[in-house]
XYZ file of C-alpha atoms in Angstrom:
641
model
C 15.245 -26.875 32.822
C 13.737 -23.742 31.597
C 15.840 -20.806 30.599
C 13.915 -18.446 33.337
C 15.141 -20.938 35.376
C 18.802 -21.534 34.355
C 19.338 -17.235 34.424
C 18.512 -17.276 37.986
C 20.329 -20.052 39.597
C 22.945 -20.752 41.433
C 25.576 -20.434 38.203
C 23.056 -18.442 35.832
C 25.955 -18.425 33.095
C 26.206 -22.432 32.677
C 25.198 -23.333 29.289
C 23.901 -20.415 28.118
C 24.791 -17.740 25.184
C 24.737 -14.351 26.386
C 24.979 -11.146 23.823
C 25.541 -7.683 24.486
C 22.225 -5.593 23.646
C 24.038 -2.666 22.747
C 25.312 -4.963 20.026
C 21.878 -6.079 18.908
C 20.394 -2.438 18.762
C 18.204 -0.887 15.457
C 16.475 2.246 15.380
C 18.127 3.726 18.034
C 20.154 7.008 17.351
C 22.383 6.172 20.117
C 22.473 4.681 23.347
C 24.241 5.587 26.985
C 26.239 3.674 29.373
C 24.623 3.202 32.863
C 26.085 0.985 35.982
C 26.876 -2.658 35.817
C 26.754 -2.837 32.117
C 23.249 -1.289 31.666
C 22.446 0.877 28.725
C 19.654 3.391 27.528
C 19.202 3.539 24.059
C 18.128 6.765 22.848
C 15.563 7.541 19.309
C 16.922 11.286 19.647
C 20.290 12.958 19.784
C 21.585 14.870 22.931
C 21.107 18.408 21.047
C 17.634 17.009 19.793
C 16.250 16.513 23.331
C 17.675 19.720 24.710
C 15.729 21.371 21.648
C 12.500 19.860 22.615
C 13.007 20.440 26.378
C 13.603 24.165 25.885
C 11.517 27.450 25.805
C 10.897 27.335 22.051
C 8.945 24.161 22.775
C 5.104 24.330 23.256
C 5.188 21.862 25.970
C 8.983 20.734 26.903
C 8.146 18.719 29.490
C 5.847 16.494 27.960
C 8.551 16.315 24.778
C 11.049 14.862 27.139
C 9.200 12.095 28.608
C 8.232 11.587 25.445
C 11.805 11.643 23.815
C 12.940 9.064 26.475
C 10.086 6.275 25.311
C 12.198 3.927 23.104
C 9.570 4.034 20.385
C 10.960 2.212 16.925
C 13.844 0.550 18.405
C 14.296 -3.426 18.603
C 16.899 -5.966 19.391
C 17.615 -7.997 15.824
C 19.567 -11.029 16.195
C 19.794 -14.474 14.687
C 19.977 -17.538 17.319
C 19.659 -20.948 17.260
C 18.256 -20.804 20.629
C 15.048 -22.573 21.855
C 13.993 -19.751 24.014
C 15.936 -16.714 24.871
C 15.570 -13.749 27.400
C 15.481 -9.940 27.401
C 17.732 -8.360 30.264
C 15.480 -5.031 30.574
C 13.954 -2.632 33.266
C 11.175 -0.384 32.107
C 10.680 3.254 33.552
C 7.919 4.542 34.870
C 4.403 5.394 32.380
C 4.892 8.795 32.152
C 2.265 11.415 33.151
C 1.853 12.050 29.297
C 1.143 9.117 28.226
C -1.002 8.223 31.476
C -3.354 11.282 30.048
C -3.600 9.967 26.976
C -4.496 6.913 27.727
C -7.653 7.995 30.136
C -9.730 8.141 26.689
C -8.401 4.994 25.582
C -9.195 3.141 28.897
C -12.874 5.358 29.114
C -13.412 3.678 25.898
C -13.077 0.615 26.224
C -15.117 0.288 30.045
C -18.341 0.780 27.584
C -18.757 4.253 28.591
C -21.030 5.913 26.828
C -20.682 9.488 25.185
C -18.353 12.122 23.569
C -14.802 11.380 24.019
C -14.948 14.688 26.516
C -17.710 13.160 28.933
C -15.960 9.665 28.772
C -12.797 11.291 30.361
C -14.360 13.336 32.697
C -16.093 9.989 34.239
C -12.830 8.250 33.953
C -11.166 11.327 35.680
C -10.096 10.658 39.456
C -11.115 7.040 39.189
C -8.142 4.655 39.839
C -6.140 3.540 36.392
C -6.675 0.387 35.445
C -3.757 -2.642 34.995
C -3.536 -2.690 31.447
C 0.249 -0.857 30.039
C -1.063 -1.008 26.470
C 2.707 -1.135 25.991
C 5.377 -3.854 26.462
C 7.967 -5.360 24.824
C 6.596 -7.381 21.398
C 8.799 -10.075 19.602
C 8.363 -11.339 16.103
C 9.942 -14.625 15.124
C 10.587 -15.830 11.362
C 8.040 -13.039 10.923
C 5.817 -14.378 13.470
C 4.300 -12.659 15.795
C 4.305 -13.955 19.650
C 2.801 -10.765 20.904
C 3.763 -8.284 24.323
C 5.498 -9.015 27.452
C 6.415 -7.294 30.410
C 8.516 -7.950 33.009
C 6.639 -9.179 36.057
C 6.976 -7.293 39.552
C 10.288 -6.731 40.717
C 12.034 -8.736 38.228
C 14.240 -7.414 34.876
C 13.521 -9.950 32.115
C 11.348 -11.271 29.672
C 11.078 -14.498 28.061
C 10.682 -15.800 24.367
C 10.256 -19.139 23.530
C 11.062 -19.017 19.443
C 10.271 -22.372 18.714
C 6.945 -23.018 16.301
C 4.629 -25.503 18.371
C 3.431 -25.837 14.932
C 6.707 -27.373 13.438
C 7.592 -29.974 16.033
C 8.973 -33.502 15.594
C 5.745 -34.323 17.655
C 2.815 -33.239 19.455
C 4.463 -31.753 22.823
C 7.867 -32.600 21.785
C 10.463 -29.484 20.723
C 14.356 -29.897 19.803
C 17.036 -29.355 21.927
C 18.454 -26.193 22.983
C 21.094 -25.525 19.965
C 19.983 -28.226 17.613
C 16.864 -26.532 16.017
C 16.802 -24.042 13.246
C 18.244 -20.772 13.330
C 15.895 -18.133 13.721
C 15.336 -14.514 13.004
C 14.448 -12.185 15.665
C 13.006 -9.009 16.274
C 11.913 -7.652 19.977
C 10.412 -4.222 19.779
C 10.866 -2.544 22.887
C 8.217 -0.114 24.321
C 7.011 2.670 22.234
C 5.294 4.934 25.166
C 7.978 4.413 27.713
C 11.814 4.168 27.983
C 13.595 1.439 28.930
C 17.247 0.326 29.660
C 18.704 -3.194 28.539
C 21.922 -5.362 29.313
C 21.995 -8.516 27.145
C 20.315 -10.711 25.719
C 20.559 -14.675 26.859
C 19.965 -17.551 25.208
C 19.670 -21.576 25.365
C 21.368 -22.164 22.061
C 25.166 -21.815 20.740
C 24.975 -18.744 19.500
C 23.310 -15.092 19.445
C 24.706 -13.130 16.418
C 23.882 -9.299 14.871
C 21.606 -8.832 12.232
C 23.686 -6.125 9.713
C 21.824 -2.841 9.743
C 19.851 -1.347 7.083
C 19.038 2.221 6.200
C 16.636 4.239 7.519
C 13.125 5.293 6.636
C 13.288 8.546 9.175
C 9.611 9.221 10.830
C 9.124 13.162 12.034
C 5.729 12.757 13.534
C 3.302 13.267 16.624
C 1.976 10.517 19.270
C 0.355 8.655 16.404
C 3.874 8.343 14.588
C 4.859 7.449 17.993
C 2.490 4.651 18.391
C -0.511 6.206 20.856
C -2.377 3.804 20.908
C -1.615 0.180 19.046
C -0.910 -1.806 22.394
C 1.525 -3.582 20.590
C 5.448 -1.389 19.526
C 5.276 -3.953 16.699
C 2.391 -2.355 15.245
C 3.426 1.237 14.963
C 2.399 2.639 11.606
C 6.176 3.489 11.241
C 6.916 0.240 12.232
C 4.896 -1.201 9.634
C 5.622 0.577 7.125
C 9.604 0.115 7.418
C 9.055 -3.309 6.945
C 7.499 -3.353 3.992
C 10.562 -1.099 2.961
C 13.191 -3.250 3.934
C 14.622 -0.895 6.122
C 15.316 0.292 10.112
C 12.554 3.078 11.264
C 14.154 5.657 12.903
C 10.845 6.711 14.712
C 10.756 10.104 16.171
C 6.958 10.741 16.773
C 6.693 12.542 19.807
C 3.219 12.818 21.663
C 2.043 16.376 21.254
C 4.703 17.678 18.848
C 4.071 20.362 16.298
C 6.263 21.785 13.479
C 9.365 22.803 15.958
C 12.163 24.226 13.958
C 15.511 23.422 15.798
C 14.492 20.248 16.630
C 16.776 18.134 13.908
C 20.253 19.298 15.436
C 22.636 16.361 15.595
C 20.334 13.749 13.721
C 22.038 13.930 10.582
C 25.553 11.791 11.569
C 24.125 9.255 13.056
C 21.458 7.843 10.281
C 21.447 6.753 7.167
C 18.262 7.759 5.701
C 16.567 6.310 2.497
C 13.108 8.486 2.511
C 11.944 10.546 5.124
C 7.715 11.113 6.751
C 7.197 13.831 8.196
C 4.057 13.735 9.290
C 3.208 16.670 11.865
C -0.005 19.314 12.357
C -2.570 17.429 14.118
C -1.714 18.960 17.690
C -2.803 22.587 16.379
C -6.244 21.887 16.464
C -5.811 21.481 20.777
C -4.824 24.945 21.718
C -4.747 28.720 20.188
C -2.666 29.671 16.949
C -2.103 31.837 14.931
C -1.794 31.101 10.598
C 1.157 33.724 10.432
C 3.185 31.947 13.411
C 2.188 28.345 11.848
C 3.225 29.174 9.034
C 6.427 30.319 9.643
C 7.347 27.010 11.747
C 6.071 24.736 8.776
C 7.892 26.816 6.596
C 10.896 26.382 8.682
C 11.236 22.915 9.720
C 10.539 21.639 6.136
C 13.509 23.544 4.868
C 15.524 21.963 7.509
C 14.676 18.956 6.356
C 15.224 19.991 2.555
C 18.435 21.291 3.740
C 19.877 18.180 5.441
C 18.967 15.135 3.528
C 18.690 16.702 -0.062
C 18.341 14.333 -2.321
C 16.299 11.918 0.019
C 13.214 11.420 -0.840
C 10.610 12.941 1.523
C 7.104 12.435 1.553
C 4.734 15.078 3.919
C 1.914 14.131 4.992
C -1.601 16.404 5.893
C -2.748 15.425 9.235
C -5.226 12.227 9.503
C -9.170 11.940 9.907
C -9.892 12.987 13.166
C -13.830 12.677 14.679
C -14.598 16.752 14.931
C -18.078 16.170 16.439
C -16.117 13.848 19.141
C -13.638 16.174 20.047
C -14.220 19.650 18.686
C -11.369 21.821 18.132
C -9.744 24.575 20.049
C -12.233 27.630 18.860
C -9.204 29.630 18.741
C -7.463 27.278 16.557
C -6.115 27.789 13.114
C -6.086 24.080 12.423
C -8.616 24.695 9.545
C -6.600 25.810 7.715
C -3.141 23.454 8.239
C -3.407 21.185 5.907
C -3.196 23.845 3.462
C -0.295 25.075 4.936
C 1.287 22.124 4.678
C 0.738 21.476 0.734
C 2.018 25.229 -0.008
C 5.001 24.944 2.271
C 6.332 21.711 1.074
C 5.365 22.685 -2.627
C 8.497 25.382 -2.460
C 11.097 22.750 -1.707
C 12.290 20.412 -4.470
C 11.805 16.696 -3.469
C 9.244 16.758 -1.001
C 6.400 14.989 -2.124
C 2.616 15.792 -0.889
C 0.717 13.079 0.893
C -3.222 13.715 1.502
C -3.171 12.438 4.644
C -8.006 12.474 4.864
C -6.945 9.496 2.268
C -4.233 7.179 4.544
C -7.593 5.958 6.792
C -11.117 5.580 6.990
C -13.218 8.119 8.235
C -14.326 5.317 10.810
C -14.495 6.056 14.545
C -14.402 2.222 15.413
C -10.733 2.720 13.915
C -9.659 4.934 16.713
C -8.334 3.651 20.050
C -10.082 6.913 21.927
C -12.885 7.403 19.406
C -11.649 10.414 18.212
C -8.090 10.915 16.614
C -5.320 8.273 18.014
C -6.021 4.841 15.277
C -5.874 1.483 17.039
C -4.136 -1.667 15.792
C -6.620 -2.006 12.784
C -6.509 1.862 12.075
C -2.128 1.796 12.021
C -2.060 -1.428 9.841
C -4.087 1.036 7.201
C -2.173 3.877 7.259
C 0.956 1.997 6.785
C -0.323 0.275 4.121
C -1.724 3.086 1.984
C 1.157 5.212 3.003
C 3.373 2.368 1.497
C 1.394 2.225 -2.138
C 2.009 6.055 -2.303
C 5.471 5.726 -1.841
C 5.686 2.806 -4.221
C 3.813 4.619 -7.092
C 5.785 8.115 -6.354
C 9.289 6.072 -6.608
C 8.911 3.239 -8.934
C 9.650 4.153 -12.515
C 6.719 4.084 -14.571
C 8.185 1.657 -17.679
C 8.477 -0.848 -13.958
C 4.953 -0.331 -13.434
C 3.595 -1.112 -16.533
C 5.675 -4.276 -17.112
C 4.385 -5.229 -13.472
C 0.537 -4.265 -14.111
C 1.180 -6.180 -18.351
C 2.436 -9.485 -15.865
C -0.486 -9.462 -13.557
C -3.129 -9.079 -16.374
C -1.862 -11.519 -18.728
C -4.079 -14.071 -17.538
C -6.621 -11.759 -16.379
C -10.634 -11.721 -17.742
C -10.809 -11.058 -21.490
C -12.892 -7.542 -20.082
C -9.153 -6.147 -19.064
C -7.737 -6.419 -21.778
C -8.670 -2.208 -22.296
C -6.736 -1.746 -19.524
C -3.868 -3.861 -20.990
C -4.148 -2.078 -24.584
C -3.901 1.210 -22.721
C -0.694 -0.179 -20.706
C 1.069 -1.475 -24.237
C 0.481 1.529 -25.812
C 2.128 3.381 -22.960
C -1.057 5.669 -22.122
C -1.590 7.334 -19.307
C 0.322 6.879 -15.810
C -0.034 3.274 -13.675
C -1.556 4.024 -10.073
C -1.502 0.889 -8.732
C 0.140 -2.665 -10.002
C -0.176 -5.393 -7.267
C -1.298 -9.113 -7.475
C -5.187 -8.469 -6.852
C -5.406 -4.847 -8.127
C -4.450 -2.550 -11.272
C -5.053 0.931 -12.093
C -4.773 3.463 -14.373
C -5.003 7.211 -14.853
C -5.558 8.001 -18.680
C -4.578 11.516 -19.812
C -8.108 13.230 -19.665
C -8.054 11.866 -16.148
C -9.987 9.142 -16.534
C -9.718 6.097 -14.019
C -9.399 2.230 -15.172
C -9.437 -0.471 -12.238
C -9.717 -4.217 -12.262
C -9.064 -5.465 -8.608
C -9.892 -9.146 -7.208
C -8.488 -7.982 -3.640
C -11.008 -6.170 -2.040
C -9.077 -4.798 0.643
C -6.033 -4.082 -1.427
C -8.754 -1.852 -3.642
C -10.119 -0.125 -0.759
C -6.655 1.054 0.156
C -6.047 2.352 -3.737
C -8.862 4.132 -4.447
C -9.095 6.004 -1.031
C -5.170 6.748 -0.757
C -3.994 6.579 -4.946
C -7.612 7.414 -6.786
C -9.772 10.695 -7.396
C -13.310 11.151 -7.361
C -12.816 11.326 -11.399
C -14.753 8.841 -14.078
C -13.906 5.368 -13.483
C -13.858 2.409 -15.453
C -15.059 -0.379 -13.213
C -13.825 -3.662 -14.914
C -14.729 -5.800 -12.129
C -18.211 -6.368 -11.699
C -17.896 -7.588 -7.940
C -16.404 -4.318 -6.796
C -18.388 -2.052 -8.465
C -20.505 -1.296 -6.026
C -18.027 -0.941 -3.182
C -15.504 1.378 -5.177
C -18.628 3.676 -6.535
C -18.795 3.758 -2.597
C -15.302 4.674 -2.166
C -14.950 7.104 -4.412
C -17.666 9.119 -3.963
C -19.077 8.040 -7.510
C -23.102 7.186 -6.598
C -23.807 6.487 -10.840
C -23.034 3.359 -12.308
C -23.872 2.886 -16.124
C -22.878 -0.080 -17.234
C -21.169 -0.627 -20.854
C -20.423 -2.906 -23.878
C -16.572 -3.203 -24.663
C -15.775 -4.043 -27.822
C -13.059 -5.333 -29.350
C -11.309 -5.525 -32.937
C -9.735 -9.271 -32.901
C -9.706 -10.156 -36.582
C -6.533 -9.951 -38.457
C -8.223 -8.780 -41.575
C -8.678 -5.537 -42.333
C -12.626 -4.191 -43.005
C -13.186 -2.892 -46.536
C -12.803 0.237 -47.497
C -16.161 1.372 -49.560
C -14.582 4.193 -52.344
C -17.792 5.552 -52.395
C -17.516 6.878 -48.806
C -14.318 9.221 -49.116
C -12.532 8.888 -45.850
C -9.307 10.835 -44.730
C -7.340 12.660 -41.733
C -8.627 16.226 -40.385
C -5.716 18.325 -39.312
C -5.515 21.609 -37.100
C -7.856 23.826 -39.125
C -10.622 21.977 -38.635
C -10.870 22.214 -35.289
C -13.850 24.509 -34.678
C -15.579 22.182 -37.164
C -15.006 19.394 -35.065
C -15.793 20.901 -31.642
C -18.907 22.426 -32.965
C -20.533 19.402 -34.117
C -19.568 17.016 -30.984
C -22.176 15.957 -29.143
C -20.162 15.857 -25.757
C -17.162 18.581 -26.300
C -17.039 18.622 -22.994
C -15.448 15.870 -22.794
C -12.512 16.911 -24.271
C -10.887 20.268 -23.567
C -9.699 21.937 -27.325
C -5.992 21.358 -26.564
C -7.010 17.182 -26.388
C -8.915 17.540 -29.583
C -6.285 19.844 -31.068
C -3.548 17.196 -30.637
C -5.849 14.760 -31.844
C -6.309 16.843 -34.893
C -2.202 17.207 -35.049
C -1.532 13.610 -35.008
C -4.039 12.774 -38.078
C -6.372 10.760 -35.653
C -9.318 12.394 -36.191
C -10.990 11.231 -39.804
C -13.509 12.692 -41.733
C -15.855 11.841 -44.378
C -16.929 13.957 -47.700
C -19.524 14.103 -49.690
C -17.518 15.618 -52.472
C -15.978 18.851 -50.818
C -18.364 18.700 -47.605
C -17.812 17.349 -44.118
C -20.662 14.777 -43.583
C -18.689 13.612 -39.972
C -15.987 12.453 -38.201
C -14.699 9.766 -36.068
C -11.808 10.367 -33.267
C -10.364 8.619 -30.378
C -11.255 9.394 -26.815
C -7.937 10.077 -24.524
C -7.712 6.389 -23.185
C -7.356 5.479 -26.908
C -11.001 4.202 -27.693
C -12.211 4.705 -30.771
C -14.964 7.226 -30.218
C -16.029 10.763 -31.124
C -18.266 9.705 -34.009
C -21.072 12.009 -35.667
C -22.651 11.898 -38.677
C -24.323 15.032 -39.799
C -28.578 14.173 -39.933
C -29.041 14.901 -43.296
C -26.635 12.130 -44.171
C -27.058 9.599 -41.725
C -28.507 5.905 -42.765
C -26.062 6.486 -45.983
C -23.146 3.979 -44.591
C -20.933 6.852 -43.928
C -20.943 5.402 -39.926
C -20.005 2.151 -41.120
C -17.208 3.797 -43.544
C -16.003 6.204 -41.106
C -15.543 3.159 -38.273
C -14.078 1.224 -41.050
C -11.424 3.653 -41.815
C -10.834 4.348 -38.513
C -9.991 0.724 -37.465
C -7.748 0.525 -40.251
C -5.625 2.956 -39.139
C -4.847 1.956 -35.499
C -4.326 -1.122 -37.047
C -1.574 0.573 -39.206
C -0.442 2.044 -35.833
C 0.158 -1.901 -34.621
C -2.543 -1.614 -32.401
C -6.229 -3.564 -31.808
C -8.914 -1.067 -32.332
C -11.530 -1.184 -29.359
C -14.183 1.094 -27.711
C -16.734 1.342 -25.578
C -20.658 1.290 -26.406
C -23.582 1.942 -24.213
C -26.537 -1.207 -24.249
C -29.250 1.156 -24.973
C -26.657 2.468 -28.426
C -28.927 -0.500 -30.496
C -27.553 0.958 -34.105
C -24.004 1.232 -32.517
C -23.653 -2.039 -31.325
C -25.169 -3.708 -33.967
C -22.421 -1.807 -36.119
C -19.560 -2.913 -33.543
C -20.995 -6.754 -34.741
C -21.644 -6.042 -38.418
C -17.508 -4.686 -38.293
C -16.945 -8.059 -36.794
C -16.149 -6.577 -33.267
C -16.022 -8.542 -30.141
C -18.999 -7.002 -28.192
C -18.790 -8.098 -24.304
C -22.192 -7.909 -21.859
C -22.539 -5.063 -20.679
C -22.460 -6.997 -17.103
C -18.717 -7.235 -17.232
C -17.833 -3.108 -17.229
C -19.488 -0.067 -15.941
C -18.536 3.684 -15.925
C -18.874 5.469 -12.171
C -19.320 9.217 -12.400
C -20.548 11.718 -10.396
C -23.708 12.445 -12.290
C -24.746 10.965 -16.113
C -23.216 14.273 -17.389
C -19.900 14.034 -16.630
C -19.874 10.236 -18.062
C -17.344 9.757 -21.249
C -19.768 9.615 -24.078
C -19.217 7.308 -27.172
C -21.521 9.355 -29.336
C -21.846 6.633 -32.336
């Protein structure tokens, strides 16, 4: 017998575990009592949804429906139940979320157009079946997708058990004598809901412990317009990957509302904090002054009642402007600035660029314009994760992490690795299938293998700055990315002998210091690839060397800011003397005094300098395995040998 079966017959308790669901809740900030043991949990306090229902609010009734949708809150439990079922009556779609959903639905009939003509065709035609909502359970971290209840009845069924993992082709263990499994049921993130228990086949149904919370301050895409699917909330998402419970209060068509926090702060535990507001400007008139002013506001609130927390705030997302123009009364322009100079004044609050989070792809969005699909929400919660994860994680972490994943790397990384050893720079990114670096002149290093995990780095964690492509494959795609259209491809080479080169006595070689500076940045070729406070400290350190004819400067030999040897000239009149070959010398002894392997970085059409990189007994790899993106040949690092 079935469990749908067993709950409604004739003795519907016989044999079965039953669990209160008040007892099973996460992500809910509370929950009321209702007749006959039902309850309504509740993502906002009492105070919170007077705030948003009152006259401060731009549109209070559309806040409370959208307070009441149960957005971010599951039912955790362990059981060792076969199948198990959700006591639960859904409310109404509300009117808010019905409007929203007009584009979605316009959309996806294969209407042709703007997102405006698409809705007015769709307008006064009769809404179709589909909730794009439900109720969404996740088993062992498997997904079994969205239910609803069907007409006039108040539960939903899971069967838990992994077809996959039977004793036999159509044959699955006995209620109670299977594994115990973990699991999550989302309930609906666009409409409210009220529960009673939850029943089960097995012997028992027992609480997951809660975690803390990652607290989401947000609009309807916080809120989860339009995944289809509660589970796939970027929230959602994202406090997974966390390891904590999302306390999601996106609410469709919210702005910066200062007020709106009241009574939060007893009732969750928060380990970081999004707030991730300012898209809803662009729909109606503003005013900068008035924006300002609520930005300025509601940040400090936050500041103010989880200090010490930390809080990242994100600029609004890509939105299609040509699709859906903006309110020509609109300040919106100019919001995203807002946002970075508000949050700048409070200590903690860390700026996310929010253009970066997802593509600037249209087939992203559920309506074609602004609200991401399934696809679009996976990204942001994944790039929004890796900015979180850089921002928190000490760097000494990082670098042991990125030192790990390149140990048995291609011999081409092992620049980046020298760089990571001798702790230059600051690690972007250090995953299994991508690492990056930012040296101090703002250079970029990247060797990736995942393409997707590199897509999601260099548009959320990278600049449009030099990069050093050290995997051929991706070149291409992350010149794309970036924003980087040349590619020049280079010769790494490397210093792997344990002896040292000879010194030649005839070729006087020793360490410039301060005073020489306008010596030094007059006769570079490319100075501008070093600002005078880099080549000062150079200077400082002794790592710039120079060579004398006697009393006179006849060149010089440096180190670019990654830590490549580089920066070498040789005045004309005394070049084809050996003083390049005594200079390089010199200079590889010394960073091997320094405990270091001396490297740099040659360009193939550099004949004289590579064949001096081979007559010093360097390593010289094909030029096939690296290349330098840049923005024009210019503003590409220059290894003037």
């Amino acid at each position: 017998m079935r469990l749908s079966d067993m709950t409604r017959g004739e003795a519907p308790g016989y044999a079965l575990v039953r669990a209160d669901a008040a007892a099973l809740l996460h992500g809910a900030v509370r929950h009321e009592s209702e007749l006959e043991g039902w309850i309504r949990p509740w993502r906002f306090s009492a105070d919170q949804m007077r705030a948003m229902g009152s006259c401060q609010a731009w549109h209070p009734g559309l806040y409370r429906q959208m307070g009441r949708a149960t957005a971010g809150v599951c039912l955790e439990f362990t059981t060792d139940s076969s199948e198990v079922a959700v006591e639960v009556r859904l409310d109404g779609e509300p009117v808010g979320t019905r409007e929203v959903l007009k584009y979605v639905d316009a959309r996806e009939a294969g209407q042709q157009g703007t997102a405006r003509e698409a809705f007015a065709r769709q307008a006064g035609a009769a809404a179709p079946a589909r909730m794009h909502d439900g109720l969404s359970c996740e088993v062992d971290g498997r997904p079994l997708g969205v239910r609803v209840p069907a007409p006039a009845d108040d539960q939903v069924t899971f069967t838990l058990d992994d077809p996959s993992a039977a004793p036999a082709e159509g044959v699955m263990q006995l209620p109670g004598m299977g594994d115990t499994h973990h699991v999550r049921v989302w309930l609906p993130c666009l409409r409210g809901c009220t529960l009673r228990s939850v029943v089960g086949n097995g012997s028992f149904i027992d609480p997951v412990e809660k975690r803390r919370n990652l607290l989401v301050l947000g609009d309807s895409i916080a809120q989860g317009f339009v995944v289809d699917d509660p589970a796939l909330a970027w929230p959602t998402l994202l406090a997974a990957e966390l390891g904590l419970d999302v306390v999601n209060q996106g609410v469709g068509g919210q702005v910066f509302q200062p007020g709106t926090l009241y009574g939060l702060a007893p009732a969750i535990d928060p380990a970081a904090v999004v707030v991730a507001l300012g898209a809803n400007y662009r729909y109606e008139p503003c005013r900068e002054r008035l924006v300002t002013r609520d930005v300025r506001s509601f940040l400090g609130q936050v500041a103010r009642l989880w200090e010490g927390v930390p809080t990242w705030v994100a600029t609004p997302l890509w939105h299609d402007e040509d699709a859906w123009p903006s309110h020509r009364m609109s300040c919106f322009e100019v919001v995203p600035r807002l946002i970075r100079e508000q949050a700048s004044r409070f200590d903690g609050m860390r700026l996310v660029d929010g253009a970066g989070l997802l593509d600037h792809d249209a087939a992203l969005m559920a309506d074609g314009f602004e609200h991401p699909g399934p696809a679009g929400s996976r990204q942001v919660a994944r790039r929004l994760g890796l900015v979180m994860e850089q921002a928190s994680t000490p760097q000494e972490e990082l670098r042991e992490r990125a030192l790990s994943l390149l140990a048995k790397a291609p011999r081409r990384t092992f620049v980046l690795a020298e760089c990571l050893r001798r702790g230059v720079g600051s690690v972007i990114c250090a995953r299994p299938g991508c690492v990056a670096l930012r040296e101090p002149g703002g250079m970029q290093m990247v060797w990736a293998t995942d393409r997707e995990l590199a897509k999601d780095v260099a548009c959320a964690l990278m600049s449009d700055s030099v990069t050093l492509c050290l995997e051929p494959s991706l070149a291409d795609d992350l010149a794309g990315w970036l924003g980087l259209p040349v590619k020049d491809p280079v010769h790494l080479a490397i210093y792997r002998k344990k002896a040292r080169p000879r010194v030649d006595a005839a070729h006087p070689v020793r360490p410039l210091g301060p005073q020489d500076l306008s010596a030094v940045r007059q006769r570079m070729t490319h100075p501008e690839f070093q600002t005078d406070a880099q080549t000062l400290a150079l200077l400082g350190e002794g790592n710039v060397l120079g060579a004398f004819a006697g009393d006179e400067l006849v060149g010089f030999v440096g180190e670019q800011t990654e830590g490549s040897m580089g920066m070498l000239e040789v005045f004309e009149d005394f070049r084809r003397h050996g003083w390049a070959l005594a200079l390089e010398s010199a200079k590889i002894c010394q960073v091997l005094d320094r405990g270091q392997t001396p490297w740099c970085e040659v360009w193939p059409d550099n004949v004289a300098s590579v064949r001096l990189q081979r007559k010093l007994g360097l390593t010289v790899l094909p030029a096939t395995e690296a290349c330098f993106l840049a923005k024009s040949r210019g503003s590409a690092p220059e290894d003037a040998r």
